[in-house]
Amino acid sequence: LLKPSQRDRIEVILVSPRNPLNIGAAARAMANFGFAHLTVVAPFAPNWLEAKSAIGALELLQKAKSAEHLAEAVARCTLVLGTGTLTHRKPEQPVVSLPDLAPIVQSELARAGRIALVFGGEKHGLTREDLSHCNLLVEIPTDAHQPSMNLGQSVAVCLYELATRALAADEDATEKPASGSVRAAASGRLELLAGLIERTMATSDYSPPPMREANRRDVRLLLRRLALSEKDVRRMLGLFRRILWRIEH
Amino acid sequence: LLKPSQRDRIEVILVSPRNPLNIGAAARAMANFGFAHLTVVAPFAPNWLEAKSAIGALELLQKAKSAEHLAEAVARCTLVLGTGTLTHRKPEQPVVSLPDLAPIVQSELARAGRIALVFGGEKHGLTREDLSHCNLLVEIPTDAHQPSMNLGQSVAVCLYELATRALAADEDATEKPASGSVRAAASGRLELLAGLIERTMATSDYSPPPMREANRRDVRLLLRRLALSEKDVRRMLGLFRRILWRIEH
């Protein structure tokens, strides 16, 4: 199993879950595999309260946070992993099959990164908007006749994989960042940059209003594809602030 | 994922599940990972009917069998795997951690065996009596603070492991038994032999009535530990029938 310090850098995020039983089941799987950080995005308030106050609710569920938007929930993370089964949609980011996830998680933790594992709602999974915040899509390999998994079960399967395989090989190497490794930009920093670029596009009349939604997603995805370091982001923030100032004055 | 012919030789068995939702969740995980054979032992009748007749119940659940005893449910299987987390009990058979199960399943399928994966009830898991029918105990590696998993989630995790890892390496090799391999005795044949040995013990005044229950379990476990072939069992059945005949006449 993961060492505590590694588990502490892995967050589980549920986007708009409807059923309080599923929230409880996700929390139970987290406790089973030793994970502690749960955030629920845009929960339906009565169900959220019901889940948190259920008799026997786990401590991690009582301590769970809620966030209005996914952007807020993943702000501190350097690698955001969406989960799902690819049936209807063509994803816009790289896809990795769950059994192949271990080396990716290992290298992210080795460079002192922080990882979010994001699960969509029971009905439709993650939306395109949700996916635009993800660096990678993790696919659970399921049968074509019944691809869609129950939320609590898919959380259990993903955490089992992480706990038993992602760090089995070399746990000590992840305690401190490898020397010479570059600090990755956190998702919140990328979001700040994306916002600035979007404003630049609007101010410079690059994107007409009907295109803004699509452009916003594209910029987000592009920035996540680039694997920017914190230093890159700092430079780009400076550049776009300068550009904006010039346009607006 | 497993090839259909391999999946056809894997059975999922739930012993006395109480909650119809958990029966449904187990069936859903089976469908997700492409397994079809479900047997429920000693179900609580109203819940069993409720689970089978639920709106949207999967075909495999509608076709699921019920059995009065675990012995009957595993009779055709040559390798019976109990599942659980080892907290309170000292198991009387070998234990294997779920991530290490693949080679065992592979070699059993390679010699044309049939595998049962047995899950206990929600409250207490498998009893000692249940475990006496198992060749091996498969342990899901969970956190010491919250070791006990939800039934539907533990089914999902075990089937994910089987589907993605147990047969990834060499699927074709399992289509026909390796030449020279010995046909394993099915659990039902071992049970027949155990019954005969038990009768011999009673008839020959070897076991006083208060010891019979414990002796029955011990004989079962011993026979499973020996990895008997069908030929071995045939010989032993002949021997004990002969012994019994001599004692009784």
Short mmCIF file of C-alpha atoms in Angstrom, two decimals:
data_model
loop_
_atom_site.label_atom_id
_atom_site.label_comp_id
_atom_site.label_asym_id
_atom_site.label_seq_id
_atom_site.Cartn_x
_atom_site.Cartn_y
_atom_site.Cartn_z
CA LEU A 1 0.00 0.00 0.00
CA LEU A 2 0.97 3.64 -0.42
CA LYS A 3 2.90 5.36 2.31
CA PRO A 4 0.90 8.04 4.13
CA SER A 5 2.91 10.92 2.65
CA GLN A 6 2.09 9.68 -0.84
CA ARG A 7 -1.58 9.14 -0.12
CA ASP A 8 -1.69 12.67 1.25
CA ARG A 9 -0.96 13.95 -2.25
CA ILE A 10 -3.86 12.15 -3.85
CA GLU A 11 -7.34 13.68 -3.83
CA VAL A 12 -10.64 12.10 -4.79
CA ILE A 13 -13.19 14.42 -6.36
CA LEU A 14 -16.82 13.56 -7.08
CA VAL A 15 -18.61 15.88 -9.49
CA SER A 16 -22.35 16.34 -8.80
CA PRO A 17 -23.14 12.94 -7.31
CA ARG A 18 -26.89 12.53 -6.76
CA ASN A 19 -27.21 9.51 -4.51
CA PRO A 20 -26.03 9.88 -0.89
CA LEU A 21 -25.43 6.11 -0.77
CA ASN A 22 -22.89 6.50 -3.58
CA ILE A 23 -21.09 9.29 -1.74
CA GLY A 24 -20.91 7.03 1.30
CA ALA A 25 -19.69 4.11 -0.83
CA ALA A 26 -16.94 6.25 -2.37
CA ALA A 27 -15.83 7.35 1.11
CA ARG A 28 -15.85 3.74 2.30
CA ALA A 29 -13.59 2.65 -0.58
CA MET A 30 -11.25 5.55 0.22
CA ALA A 31 -10.99 4.42 3.84
CA ASN A 32 -10.48 0.80 2.74
CA PHE A 33 -7.46 1.79 0.67
CA GLY A 34 -6.15 4.47 3.02
CA PHE A 35 -7.01 7.70 1.19
CA ALA A 36 -8.26 10.73 3.12
CA HIS A 37 -8.98 13.75 0.89
CA LEU A 38 -12.47 13.90 -0.57
CA THR A 39 -14.05 16.90 -2.30
CA VAL A 40 -17.55 16.93 -3.72
CA VAL A 41 -18.28 19.46 -6.48
CA ALA A 42 -21.72 21.08 -6.67
CA PRO A 43 -23.44 18.52 -4.48
CA PHE A 44 -27.23 18.50 -4.28
CA ALA A 45 -27.46 20.07 -0.81
CA PRO A 46 -29.98 17.78 0.95
CA ASN A 47 -28.19 14.64 -0.25
CA TRP A 48 -24.81 16.04 0.72
CA LEU A 49 -26.03 16.72 4.25
CA GLU A 50 -27.65 13.30 4.41
CA ALA A 51 -24.41 11.59 3.35
CA LYS A 52 -22.26 13.54 5.80
CA SER A 53 -24.58 13.04 8.73
CA ALA A 54 -25.45 9.38 8.12
CA ILE A 55 -25.06 7.13 11.14
CA GLY A 56 -21.63 5.56 10.91
CA ALA A 57 -20.39 8.13 8.37
CA LEU A 58 -16.63 7.87 8.17
CA GLU A 59 -14.39 10.56 9.56
CA LEU A 60 -13.04 11.37 6.10
CA LEU A 61 -16.60 11.99 4.92
CA GLN A 62 -17.32 14.28 7.85
CA LYS A 63 -14.15 16.20 6.92
CA ALA A 64 -14.87 16.21 3.18
CA LYS A 65 -14.99 19.57 1.45
CA SER A 66 -17.44 20.82 -1.12
CA ALA A 67 -16.62 23.16 -3.98
CA GLU A 68 -18.81 25.08 -6.38
CA HIS A 69 -16.74 24.35 -9.44
CA LEU A 70 -14.31 21.63 -10.46
CA ALA A 71 -11.66 24.33 -11.15
CA GLU A 72 -11.70 25.22 -7.46
CA ALA A 73 -11.53 21.59 -6.34
CA VAL A 74 -8.45 20.76 -8.44
CA ALA A 75 -6.64 24.11 -8.02
CA ARG A 76 -3.75 22.69 -5.98
CA CYS A 77 -3.23 19.61 -8.15
CA THR A 78 -0.53 19.22 -10.78
CA LEU A 79 -2.03 16.17 -12.49
CA VAL A 80 -5.80 15.94 -12.92
CA LEU A 81 -7.07 12.52 -13.96
CA GLY A 82 -10.62 12.21 -15.28
CA THR A 83 -12.16 8.73 -15.07
CA GLY A 84 -14.74 7.02 -17.19
CA THR A 85 -15.51 4.49 -19.85
CA LEU A 86 -15.16 5.66 -23.40
CA THR A 87 -18.39 4.85 -25.10
CA HIS A 88 -20.06 7.83 -26.64
CA ARG A 89 -17.46 10.50 -26.55
CA LYS A 90 -14.19 11.15 -28.29
CA PRO A 91 -11.88 12.53 -25.64
CA GLU A 92 -9.78 15.58 -26.34
CA GLN A 93 -6.90 14.54 -24.13
CA PRO A 94 -4.70 11.43 -23.96
CA VAL A 95 -6.38 8.28 -22.63
CA VAL A 96 -4.67 5.72 -20.43
CA SER A 97 -6.13 2.39 -19.41
CA LEU A 98 -6.36 1.98 -15.62
CA PRO A 99 -4.00 -1.04 -15.47
CA ASP A 100 -1.34 1.14 -17.16
CA LEU A 101 -1.68 4.10 -14.81
CA ALA A 102 1.04 3.20 -12.27
CA PRO A 103 4.13 4.71 -13.99
CA ILE A 104 2.31 8.00 -14.63
CA VAL A 105 1.30 8.36 -10.99
CA GLN A 106 4.77 7.33 -9.87
CA SER A 107 6.55 9.96 -11.92
CA GLU A 108 4.11 12.69 -10.86
CA LEU A 109 4.66 11.90 -7.18
CA ALA A 110 8.41 11.67 -7.77
CA ARG A 111 8.46 15.30 -8.88
CA ALA A 112 6.45 16.29 -5.78
CA GLY A 113 3.19 16.67 -7.70
CA ARG A 114 -0.33 16.44 -6.35
CA ILE A 115 -2.88 14.24 -8.09
CA ALA A 116 -6.66 14.55 -8.44
CA LEU A 117 -8.81 11.59 -9.40
CA VAL A 118 -12.10 12.97 -10.74
CA PHE A 119 -15.36 10.98 -11.00
CA GLY A 120 -18.48 12.22 -12.79
CA GLY A 121 -22.10 11.91 -11.70
CA GLU A 122 -24.06 8.66 -11.83
CA LYS A 123 -26.07 9.51 -14.90
CA HIS A 124 -23.68 10.87 -17.50
CA GLY A 125 -20.16 10.81 -16.05
CA LEU A 126 -17.88 13.76 -16.69
CA THR A 127 -19.07 16.46 -19.09
CA ARG A 128 -16.89 18.07 -21.79
CA GLU A 129 -16.58 21.08 -19.52
CA ASP A 130 -15.37 18.82 -16.66
CA LEU A 131 -12.94 17.07 -18.97
CA SER A 132 -11.38 20.37 -20.04
CA HIS A 133 -9.85 20.52 -16.54
CA CYS A 134 -8.21 17.10 -16.91
CA ASN A 135 -4.70 16.30 -18.12
CA LEU A 136 -5.51 12.70 -18.84
CA LEU A 137 -8.54 10.46 -19.09
CA VAL A 138 -8.25 7.17 -17.22
CA GLU A 139 -10.36 4.45 -18.76
CA ILE A 140 -11.53 1.45 -16.76
CA PRO A 141 -11.51 -1.44 -19.24
CA THR A 142 -15.07 -2.75 -19.14
CA ASP A 143 -17.15 -5.03 -21.33
CA ALA A 144 -18.72 -3.43 -24.41
CA HIS A 145 -22.16 -4.80 -23.49
CA GLN A 146 -22.25 -3.13 -20.05
CA PRO A 147 -19.55 -0.46 -20.03
CA SER A 148 -20.96 1.91 -17.43
CA MET A 149 -19.90 1.26 -13.85
CA ASN A 150 -21.59 2.11 -10.58
CA LEU A 151 -19.93 5.16 -9.00
CA GLY A 152 -18.91 3.52 -5.72
CA GLN A 153 -17.54 0.50 -7.56
CA SER A 154 -15.49 2.55 -10.00
CA VAL A 155 -13.97 4.53 -7.12
CA ALA A 156 -13.08 1.23 -5.40
CA VAL A 157 -11.48 -0.23 -8.53
CA CYS A 158 -9.40 2.90 -9.24
CA LEU A 159 -8.18 3.22 -5.65
CA TYR A 160 -7.36 -0.49 -5.48
CA GLU A 161 -5.19 -0.05 -8.57
CA LEU A 162 -3.45 3.02 -7.14
CA ALA A 163 -2.93 1.52 -3.70
CA THR A 164 -1.62 -1.84 -4.81
CA ARG A 165 0.28 -1.02 -7.98
CA ALA A 166 1.06 2.64 -8.50
CA LEU A 167 3.72 2.72 -5.84
CA ALA A 168 4.66 -0.85 -5.18
CA ALA A 169 8.05 -0.54 -6.84
CA ASP A 170 9.96 2.24 -5.16
CA GLU A 171 8.18 4.01 -2.35
CA ASP A 172 11.13 5.85 -0.89
CA ALA A 173 12.07 7.59 -4.11
CA THR A 174 8.88 9.64 -3.92
CA GLU A 175 9.54 11.14 -0.49
CA LYS A 176 11.42 14.08 -1.93
CA PRO A 177 11.46 15.46 -5.46
CA ALA A 178 14.22 14.00 -7.61
CA SER A 179 17.02 16.52 -7.89
CA GLY A 180 16.89 18.49 -11.11
CA SER A 181 13.18 17.79 -11.58
CA VAL A 182 11.00 20.73 -12.56
CA ARG A 183 8.09 21.83 -10.42
CA ALA A 184 4.85 21.33 -12.34
CA ALA A 185 2.30 24.12 -12.50
CA ALA A 186 -0.75 23.51 -10.33
CA SER A 187 -4.15 23.41 -12.00
CA GLY A 188 -5.19 26.67 -10.31
CA ARG A 189 -2.24 28.49 -11.90
CA LEU A 190 -3.15 27.14 -15.33
CA GLU A 191 -6.70 28.31 -14.76
CA LEU A 192 -5.44 31.82 -13.93
CA LEU A 193 -3.41 31.85 -17.12
CA ALA A 194 -6.35 30.52 -19.14
CA GLY A 195 -8.54 33.30 -17.76
CA LEU A 196 -5.97 35.91 -18.78
CA ILE A 197 -5.67 34.48 -22.27
CA GLU A 198 -9.45 34.41 -22.58
CA ARG A 199 -9.67 38.06 -21.56
CA THR A 200 -6.97 38.88 -24.11
CA MET A 201 -8.95 37.08 -26.80
CA ALA A 202 -12.09 39.00 -25.90
CA THR A 203 -10.39 42.38 -25.58
CA SER A 204 -8.55 41.98 -28.86
CA ASP A 205 -11.77 40.86 -30.60
CA TYR A 206 -10.20 37.52 -31.40
CA SER A 207 -13.16 35.47 -30.27
CA PRO A 208 -16.72 36.45 -31.12
CA PRO A 209 -19.12 35.81 -28.22
CA PRO A 210 -20.71 32.62 -29.66
CA MET A 211 -17.24 31.03 -29.85
CA ARG A 212 -16.13 31.94 -26.34
CA GLU A 213 -17.32 28.79 -24.61
CA ALA A 214 -15.55 26.53 -27.10
CA ASN A 215 -12.40 28.68 -27.07
CA ARG A 216 -12.29 28.54 -23.29
CA ARG A 217 -12.31 24.73 -23.35
CA ASP A 218 -9.70 24.64 -26.10
CA VAL A 219 -7.32 26.95 -24.22
CA ARG A 220 -7.70 24.89 -21.06
CA LEU A 221 -6.97 21.68 -22.89
CA LEU A 222 -4.02 23.21 -24.73
CA LEU A 223 -2.43 24.47 -21.50
CA ARG A 224 -2.82 21.03 -19.91
CA ARG A 225 -1.27 19.34 -22.93
CA LEU A 226 1.83 21.53 -22.75
CA ALA A 227 2.95 20.17 -19.37
CA LEU A 228 4.01 23.63 -18.26
CA SER A 229 6.27 24.15 -15.29
CA GLU A 230 5.50 26.76 -12.65
CA LYS A 231 8.30 28.87 -14.16
CA ASP A 232 6.73 28.70 -17.64
CA VAL A 233 3.42 29.78 -16.21
CA ARG A 234 4.97 32.71 -14.39
CA ARG A 235 6.52 33.94 -17.63
CA MET A 236 3.33 33.54 -19.61
CA LEU A 237 1.29 35.32 -16.96
CA GLY A 238 3.73 38.25 -17.21
CA LEU A 239 3.49 38.32 -20.97
CA PHE A 240 -0.30 38.26 -21.15
CA ARG A 241 -0.68 40.84 -18.38
CA ARG A 242 1.57 43.10 -20.42
CA ILE A 243 -0.37 42.47 -23.61
CA LEU A 244 -3.67 43.15 -21.88
CA TRP A 245 -2.38 46.37 -20.39
CA ARG A 246 -1.26 47.54 -23.82
CA ILE A 247 -4.59 46.74 -25.42
CA GLU A 248 -6.67 48.27 -22.66
CA HIS A 249 -4.71 51.51 -22.35
CA LEU B 1 -10.06 -8.75 -20.91
CA LEU B 2 -10.66 -12.48 -20.65
CA LYS B 3 -11.78 -14.42 -23.64
CA PRO B 4 -15.36 -15.69 -23.41
CA SER B 5 -14.33 -19.32 -23.05
CA GLN B 6 -12.18 -18.42 -20.05
CA ARG B 7 -14.83 -16.32 -18.41
CA ASP B 8 -17.22 -19.22 -18.84
CA ARG B 9 -15.11 -21.20 -16.42
CA ILE B 10 -15.28 -18.64 -13.65
CA GLU B 11 -18.24 -18.55 -11.27
CA VAL B 12 -19.18 -15.89 -8.75
CA ILE B 13 -20.87 -17.16 -5.59
CA LEU B 14 -22.48 -14.98 -2.92
CA VAL B 15 -23.15 -16.69 0.40
CA SER B 16 -26.25 -15.42 2.24
CA PRO B 17 -26.27 -11.80 1.07
CA ARG B 18 -28.96 -9.79 2.89
CA ASN B 19 -29.28 -6.61 0.89
CA PRO B 20 -30.89 -6.86 -2.57
CA LEU B 21 -28.99 -3.75 -3.63
CA ASN B 22 -25.72 -5.57 -2.98
CA ILE B 23 -26.85 -8.54 -5.06
CA GLY B 24 -27.65 -6.11 -7.87
CA ALA B 25 -24.30 -4.34 -7.44
CA ALA B 26 -22.42 -7.65 -7.61
CA ALA B 27 -24.30 -8.54 -10.80
CA ARG B 28 -23.53 -5.13 -12.29
CA ALA B 29 -19.79 -5.54 -11.64
CA MET B 30 -19.95 -9.00 -13.24
CA ALA B 31 -21.54 -7.52 -16.36
CA ASN B 32 -19.00 -4.67 -16.41
CA PHE B 33 -16.14 -7.15 -16.52
CA GLY B 34 -17.85 -9.73 -18.71
CA PHE B 35 -18.65 -12.55 -16.27
CA ALA B 36 -21.93 -14.44 -16.51
CA HIS B 37 -22.29 -17.19 -13.87
CA LEU B 38 -23.77 -16.08 -10.58
CA THR B 39 -24.99 -18.38 -7.80
CA VAL B 40 -26.46 -17.17 -4.54
CA VAL B 41 -26.29 -19.55 -1.57
CA ALA B 42 -29.13 -19.60 0.95
CA PRO B 43 -30.57 -16.24 -0.06
CA PHE B 44 -33.20 -14.61 2.12
CA ALA B 45 -36.17 -15.39 -0.15
CA PRO B 46 -37.96 -12.01 -0.32
CA ASN B 47 -34.72 -10.14 -1.01
CA TRP B 48 -33.66 -12.64 -3.61
CA LEU B 49 -36.94 -12.22 -5.47
CA GLU B 50 -36.69 -8.45 -5.13
CA ALA B 51 -33.17 -8.41 -6.57
CA LYS B 52 -34.07 -10.69 -9.48
CA SER B 53 -37.22 -8.81 -10.38
CA ALA B 54 -35.86 -5.27 -9.94
CA ILE B 55 -36.53 -2.95 -12.87
CA GLY B 56 -33.46 -3.02 -15.07
CA ALA B 57 -32.16 -6.22 -13.46
CA LEU B 58 -29.42 -7.60 -15.66
CA GLU B 59 -29.93 -10.72 -17.71
CA LEU B 60 -27.23 -12.53 -15.75
CA LEU B 61 -29.12 -11.80 -12.54
CA GLN B 62 -32.37 -13.10 -13.99
CA LYS B 63 -30.50 -16.28 -14.95
CA ALA B 64 -28.65 -16.56 -11.63
CA LYS B 65 -29.06 -19.79 -9.69
CA SER B 66 -29.62 -20.28 -6.01
CA ALA B 67 -28.27 -23.18 -3.95
CA GLU B 68 -29.05 -24.37 -0.46
CA HIS B 69 -25.46 -25.03 0.50
CA LEU B 70 -22.08 -23.78 -0.64
CA ALA B 71 -21.02 -27.39 -1.32
CA GLU B 72 -23.72 -27.61 -3.99
CA ALA B 73 -22.77 -24.24 -5.52
CA VAL B 74 -19.09 -25.14 -5.95
CA ALA B 75 -19.55 -28.82 -6.86
CA ARG B 76 -18.32 -28.43 -10.46
CA CYS B 77 -15.33 -26.23 -9.60
CA THR B 78 -11.74 -27.42 -9.30
CA LEU B 79 -10.41 -24.34 -7.53
CA VAL B 80 -12.53 -22.63 -4.90
CA LEU B 81 -11.30 -19.18 -3.84
CA GLY B 82 -12.73 -17.63 -0.69
CA THR B 83 -12.41 -13.86 -0.44
CA GLY B 84 -12.08 -11.59 2.53
CA THR B 85 -9.88 -9.41 4.65
CA LEU B 86 -7.94 -11.17 7.37
CA THR B 87 -8.70 -9.34 10.51
CA HIS B 88 -10.13 -11.55 13.18
CA ARG B 89 -9.57 -15.01 11.92
CA LYS B 90 -6.58 -17.23 11.36
CA PRO B 91 -7.25 -19.01 8.10
CA GLU B 92 -6.69 -22.73 7.83
CA GLN B 93 -5.71 -22.67 4.17
CA PRO B 94 -3.06 -20.79 2.19
CA VAL B 95 -3.69 -17.07 1.71
CA VAL B 96 -2.85 -15.14 -1.44
CA SER B 97 -3.05 -11.39 -1.84
CA LEU B 98 -5.39 -10.33 -4.67
CA PRO B 99 -2.65 -8.60 -6.72
CA ASP B 100 -0.75 -11.92 -6.74
CA LEU B 101 -3.67 -14.07 -7.87
CA ALA B 102 -3.07 -13.98 -11.63
CA PRO B 103 -0.59 -16.88 -11.99
CA ILE B 104 -2.78 -19.17 -9.86
CA VAL B 105 -5.85 -18.49 -11.98
CA GLN B 106 -3.82 -18.85 -15.16
CA SER B 107 -2.47 -22.28 -14.28
CA GLU B 108 -5.88 -23.53 -13.15
CA LEU B 109 -7.47 -22.47 -16.42
CA ALA B 110 -4.52 -23.92 -18.34
CA ARG B 111 -5.33 -27.36 -16.96
CA ALA B 112 -8.98 -26.91 -17.94
CA GLY B 113 -10.11 -26.19 -14.38
CA ARG B 114 -13.21 -24.34 -13.26
CA ILE B 115 -12.90 -21.56 -10.67
CA ALA B 116 -15.31 -20.32 -8.01
CA LEU B 117 -14.89 -16.92 -6.40
CA VAL B 118 -16.83 -17.00 -3.13
CA PHE B 119 -18.00 -13.89 -1.22
CA GLY B 120 -19.47 -13.97 2.29
CA GLY B 121 -22.43 -12.01 3.63
CA GLU B 122 -22.28 -8.29 4.43
CA LYS B 123 -22.07 -8.71 8.18
CA HIS B 124 -19.44 -11.32 8.89
CA GLY B 125 -17.98 -12.51 5.61
CA LEU B 126 -17.30 -16.21 5.15
CA THR B 127 -17.75 -18.51 8.14
CA ARG B 128 -15.29 -21.26 9.12
CA GLU B 129 -17.75 -23.74 7.66
CA ASP B 130 -17.77 -21.79 4.35
CA LEU B 131 -13.99 -21.60 4.33
CA SER B 132 -13.67 -25.36 4.72
CA HIS B 133 -14.90 -25.59 1.11
CA CYS B 134 -12.15 -23.28 -0.16
CA ASN B 135 -8.73 -24.23 -1.53
CA LEU B 136 -7.31 -20.77 -1.02
CA LEU B 137 -8.23 -17.55 0.69
CA VAL B 138 -7.82 -14.43 -1.44
CA GLU B 139 -7.12 -11.36 0.62
CA ILE B 140 -7.87 -7.87 -0.66
CA PRO B 141 -5.11 -5.68 0.79
CA THR B 142 -6.99 -3.00 2.71
CA ASP B 143 -6.06 -0.45 5.33
CA ALA B 144 -5.86 -1.70 8.92
CA HIS B 145 -8.14 1.12 10.12
CA GLN B 146 -11.02 0.20 7.80
CA PRO B 147 -10.37 -3.31 6.52
CA SER B 148 -13.91 -4.42 5.77
CA MET B 149 -15.15 -3.74 2.25
CA ASN B 150 -18.65 -3.28 0.93
CA LEU B 151 -19.83 -6.46 -0.84
CA GLY B 152 -20.49 -4.90 -4.25
CA GLN B 153 -17.17 -3.07 -4.17
CA SER B 154 -15.16 -6.13 -3.22
CA VAL B 155 -16.78 -8.09 -6.07
CA ALA B 156 -15.86 -5.23 -8.46
CA VAL B 157 -12.25 -5.10 -7.28
CA CYS B 158 -11.74 -8.89 -7.52
CA LEU B 159 -13.30 -9.12 -10.99
CA TYR B 160 -11.29 -6.12 -12.22
CA GLU B 161 -8.13 -7.89 -11.11
CA LEU B 162 -9.15 -11.16 -12.81
CA ALA B 163 -10.30 -9.49 -16.00
CA THR B 164 -7.34 -7.20 -16.50
CA ARG B 165 -4.46 -9.22 -15.10
CA ALA B 166 -5.16 -12.89 -14.62
CA LEU B 167 -5.06 -13.63 -18.30
CA ALA B 168 -3.34 -10.71 -19.92
CA ALA B 169 -0.18 -12.67 -20.64
CA ASP B 170 -1.12 -15.66 -22.69
CA GLU B 171 -4.76 -16.03 -23.54
CA ASP B 172 -4.45 -18.67 -26.22
CA ALA B 173 -2.59 -21.12 -24.05
CA THR B 174 -5.67 -21.56 -21.91
CA GLU B 175 -7.96 -22.66 -24.70
CA LYS B 176 -7.06 -26.32 -24.32
CA PRO B 177 -5.43 -28.14 -21.43
CA ALA B 178 -1.66 -28.29 -21.68
CA SER B 179 -0.64 -31.75 -22.82
CA GLY B 180 0.38 -33.99 -19.96
CA SER B 181 -1.53 -31.92 -17.42
CA VAL B 182 -3.62 -33.81 -14.91
CA ARG B 183 -7.34 -33.22 -14.57
CA ALA B 184 -8.08 -31.74 -11.15
CA ALA B 185 -10.84 -33.20 -9.01
CA ALA B 186 -13.96 -31.04 -8.85
CA SER B 187 -15.12 -29.81 -5.48
CA GLY B 188 -18.23 -32.02 -5.63
CA ARG B 189 -16.05 -35.15 -5.96
CA LEU B 190 -13.95 -34.10 -2.97
CA GLU B 191 -17.16 -33.58 -1.02
CA LEU B 192 -18.30 -37.10 -1.90
CA LEU B 193 -14.97 -38.48 -0.70
CA ALA B 194 -15.11 -36.38 2.48
CA GLY B 195 -18.58 -37.77 3.22
CA LEU B 196 -17.33 -41.32 2.79
CA ILE B 197 -14.34 -40.70 5.07
CA GLU B 198 -16.62 -39.12 7.64
CA ARG B 199 -18.90 -42.15 7.57
CA THR B 200 -15.86 -44.38 7.98
CA MET B 201 -14.73 -42.35 10.98
CA ALA B 202 -18.17 -42.64 12.56
CA THR B 203 -18.64 -46.33 11.80
CA SER B 204 -15.21 -47.21 13.08
CA ASP B 205 -15.77 -45.16 16.25
CA TYR B 206 -12.84 -42.94 15.35
CA SER B 207 -14.67 -39.70 16.02
CA PRO B 208 -16.92 -39.24 19.05
CA PRO B 209 -20.07 -37.24 18.23
CA PRO B 210 -18.88 -33.93 19.82
CA MET B 211 -15.82 -33.94 17.52
CA ARG B 212 -17.66 -34.69 14.31
CA GLU B 213 -18.24 -31.12 13.22
CA ALA B 214 -14.56 -30.20 13.66
CA ASN B 215 -13.40 -33.42 12.03
CA ARG B 216 -15.62 -32.78 9.04
CA ARG B 217 -14.03 -29.38 8.49
CA ASP B 218 -10.53 -30.79 8.94
CA VAL B 219 -11.09 -33.56 6.41
CA ARG B 220 -12.48 -31.08 3.89
CA LEU B 221 -9.51 -28.78 4.31
CA LEU B 222 -7.03 -31.66 4.14
CA LEU B 223 -8.53 -32.94 0.89
CA ARG B 224 -8.35 -29.46 -0.62
CA ARG B 225 -4.75 -29.04 0.45
CA LEU B 226 -3.71 -32.26 -1.28
CA ALA B 227 -4.50 -30.97 -4.79
CA LEU B 228 -5.92 -34.37 -5.75
CA SER B 229 -6.50 -35.31 -9.34
CA GLU B 230 -9.74 -36.90 -10.47
CA LYS B 231 -7.84 -40.20 -10.76
CA ASP B 232 -6.62 -39.94 -7.15
CA VAL B 233 -10.16 -39.31 -5.99
CA ARG B 234 -11.49 -42.31 -7.90
CA ARG B 235 -8.96 -44.53 -6.19
CA MET B 236 -9.67 -43.16 -2.75
CA LEU B 237 -13.41 -43.49 -3.23
CA GLY B 238 -12.86 -47.16 -4.10
CA LEU B 239 -10.69 -47.72 -1.06
CA PHE B 240 -13.07 -46.13 1.43
CA ARG B 241 -16.11 -47.87 -0.04
CA ARG B 242 -14.28 -51.14 0.45
CA ILE B 243 -13.29 -50.26 4.03
CA LEU B 244 -16.81 -49.25 4.88
CA TRP B 245 -18.23 -52.42 3.43
CA ARG B 246 -15.81 -54.46 5.56
CA ILE B 247 -16.69 -52.62 8.73
CA GLU B 248 -20.41 -52.72 8.16
CA HIS B 249 -20.65 -56.40 7.20
#
